[in-house]
């Protein structure tokens, strides 16, 4: 509940599996609805190419960690998320 951002780590092998990860994904997406449109809260991170993302994640911009700039994009996104959350406009 106190998370600043949620990173959903996905792989082709686990994209369609059920279990606790599925529950956490649903909770994260429910909390996302309470955020501002400009907030960066749920960040799908792909470990390898996935043929098709789960439907409810398709509208979110994902980070392809397997690409050359994947780690840099993740760090930049997290930094931007912090900056937006701490913006004086939000207070």
Short mmCIF file of C-alpha atoms in Angstrom, two decimals:
data_model
loop_
_atom_site.label_atom_id
_atom_site.label_comp_id
_atom_site.label_asym_id
_atom_site.label_seq_id
_atom_site.Cartn_x
_atom_site.Cartn_y
_atom_site.Cartn_z
CA UNK A 1 0.00 0.00 0.00
CA UNK A 2 2.89 2.35 0.64
CA UNK A 3 4.76 1.48 -2.55
CA UNK A 4 5.99 4.40 -4.58
CA UNK A 5 5.96 2.31 -7.77
CA UNK A 6 5.25 -1.29 -8.70
CA UNK A 7 7.55 -3.15 -11.07
CA UNK A 8 5.85 -6.14 -12.70
CA UNK A 9 8.55 -8.50 -13.93
CA UNK A 10 7.29 -10.61 -16.82
CA UNK A 11 8.69 -13.37 -18.98
CA UNK A 12 7.25 -15.49 -21.75
CA UNK A 13 7.25 -18.52 -19.45
CA UNK A 14 5.27 -16.82 -16.69
CA UNK A 15 3.05 -14.39 -18.59
CA UNK A 16 -0.07 -16.55 -18.41
CA UNK A 17 0.52 -18.41 -15.14
CA UNK A 18 -1.87 -18.06 -12.24
CA UNK A 19 -0.99 -17.56 -8.63
CA UNK A 20 0.16 -14.89 -6.23
CA UNK A 21 1.77 -12.85 -9.02
CA UNK A 22 -1.64 -12.62 -10.68
CA UNK A 23 -3.20 -11.38 -7.44
CA UNK A 24 -0.47 -8.75 -6.98
CA UNK A 25 -0.95 -7.57 -10.56
CA UNK A 26 -4.68 -7.08 -10.02
CA UNK A 27 -4.09 -5.16 -6.78
CA UNK A 28 -1.48 -2.92 -8.44
CA UNK A 29 -3.84 -2.12 -11.33
CA UNK A 30 -6.67 -1.32 -8.90
CA UNK A 31 -4.41 1.11 -7.06
CA UNK A 32 -3.31 2.61 -10.37
CA UNK A 33 -6.90 3.78 -10.89
CA UNK A 34 -6.49 6.01 -7.81
CA UNK A 35 -3.40 7.73 -9.20
CA UNK A 36 -3.12 10.78 -11.43
CA UNK A 37 -2.89 10.20 -15.18
CA UNK A 38 0.63 11.63 -15.10
CA UNK A 39 1.84 9.28 -12.33
CA UNK A 40 4.22 6.48 -13.18
CA UNK A 41 3.07 3.74 -10.82
CA UNK A 42 2.86 0.33 -12.54
CA UNK A 43 5.91 -0.47 -14.66
CA UNK A 44 5.82 -3.72 -16.66
CA UNK A 45 9.38 -4.98 -17.18
CA UNK A 46 9.93 -7.71 -19.76
CA UNK A 47 12.82 -10.12 -19.17
CA UNK A 48 12.55 -11.52 -22.70
CA UNK A 49 10.33 -10.99 -25.73
CA UNK A 50 6.71 -11.84 -25.00
CA UNK A 51 4.46 -12.75 -27.89
CA UNK A 52 1.44 -11.08 -26.31
CA UNK A 53 1.18 -9.14 -23.07
CA UNK A 54 -1.80 -9.87 -20.82
CA UNK A 55 -4.67 -7.67 -22.00
CA UNK A 56 -4.87 -5.49 -18.89
CA UNK A 57 -1.18 -4.53 -19.22
CA UNK A 58 -1.22 -3.55 -22.90
CA UNK A 59 -2.13 0.08 -22.28
CA UNK A 60 0.94 0.55 -20.07
CA UNK A 61 4.34 1.34 -21.50
CA UNK A 62 6.64 -1.59 -20.81
CA UNK A 63 10.40 -1.68 -20.50
CA UNK A 64 12.27 -4.36 -22.42
CA UNK A 65 15.05 -5.23 -20.03
CA UNK A 66 16.64 -7.54 -22.62
CA UNK A 67 17.37 -4.60 -24.95
CA UNK A 68 20.71 -2.79 -24.78
CA UNK A 69 19.24 0.26 -23.04
CA UNK A 70 16.77 -1.68 -20.88
CA UNK A 71 18.40 -1.07 -17.49
CA UNK A 72 18.98 2.60 -18.28
CA UNK A 73 15.32 3.01 -19.29
CA UNK A 74 14.19 1.36 -16.06
CA UNK A 75 16.37 3.63 -13.92
CA UNK A 76 15.24 6.70 -15.87
CA UNK A 77 11.59 5.71 -15.47
CA UNK A 78 11.98 5.18 -11.72
CA UNK A 79 13.74 8.53 -11.40
CA UNK A 80 10.95 10.25 -13.34
CA UNK A 81 8.37 8.56 -11.14
CA UNK A 82 10.07 9.95 -8.04
CA UNK A 83 10.33 13.43 -9.56
CA UNK A 84 6.65 13.48 -10.49
CA UNK A 85 5.59 12.25 -7.06
CA UNK A 86 7.71 14.87 -5.29
CA UNK A 87 6.67 17.71 -7.60
CA UNK A 88 5.42 20.82 -5.76
CA UNK A 89 2.29 20.69 -7.96
CA UNK A 90 1.21 17.50 -6.18
CA UNK A 91 1.23 18.99 -2.71
#
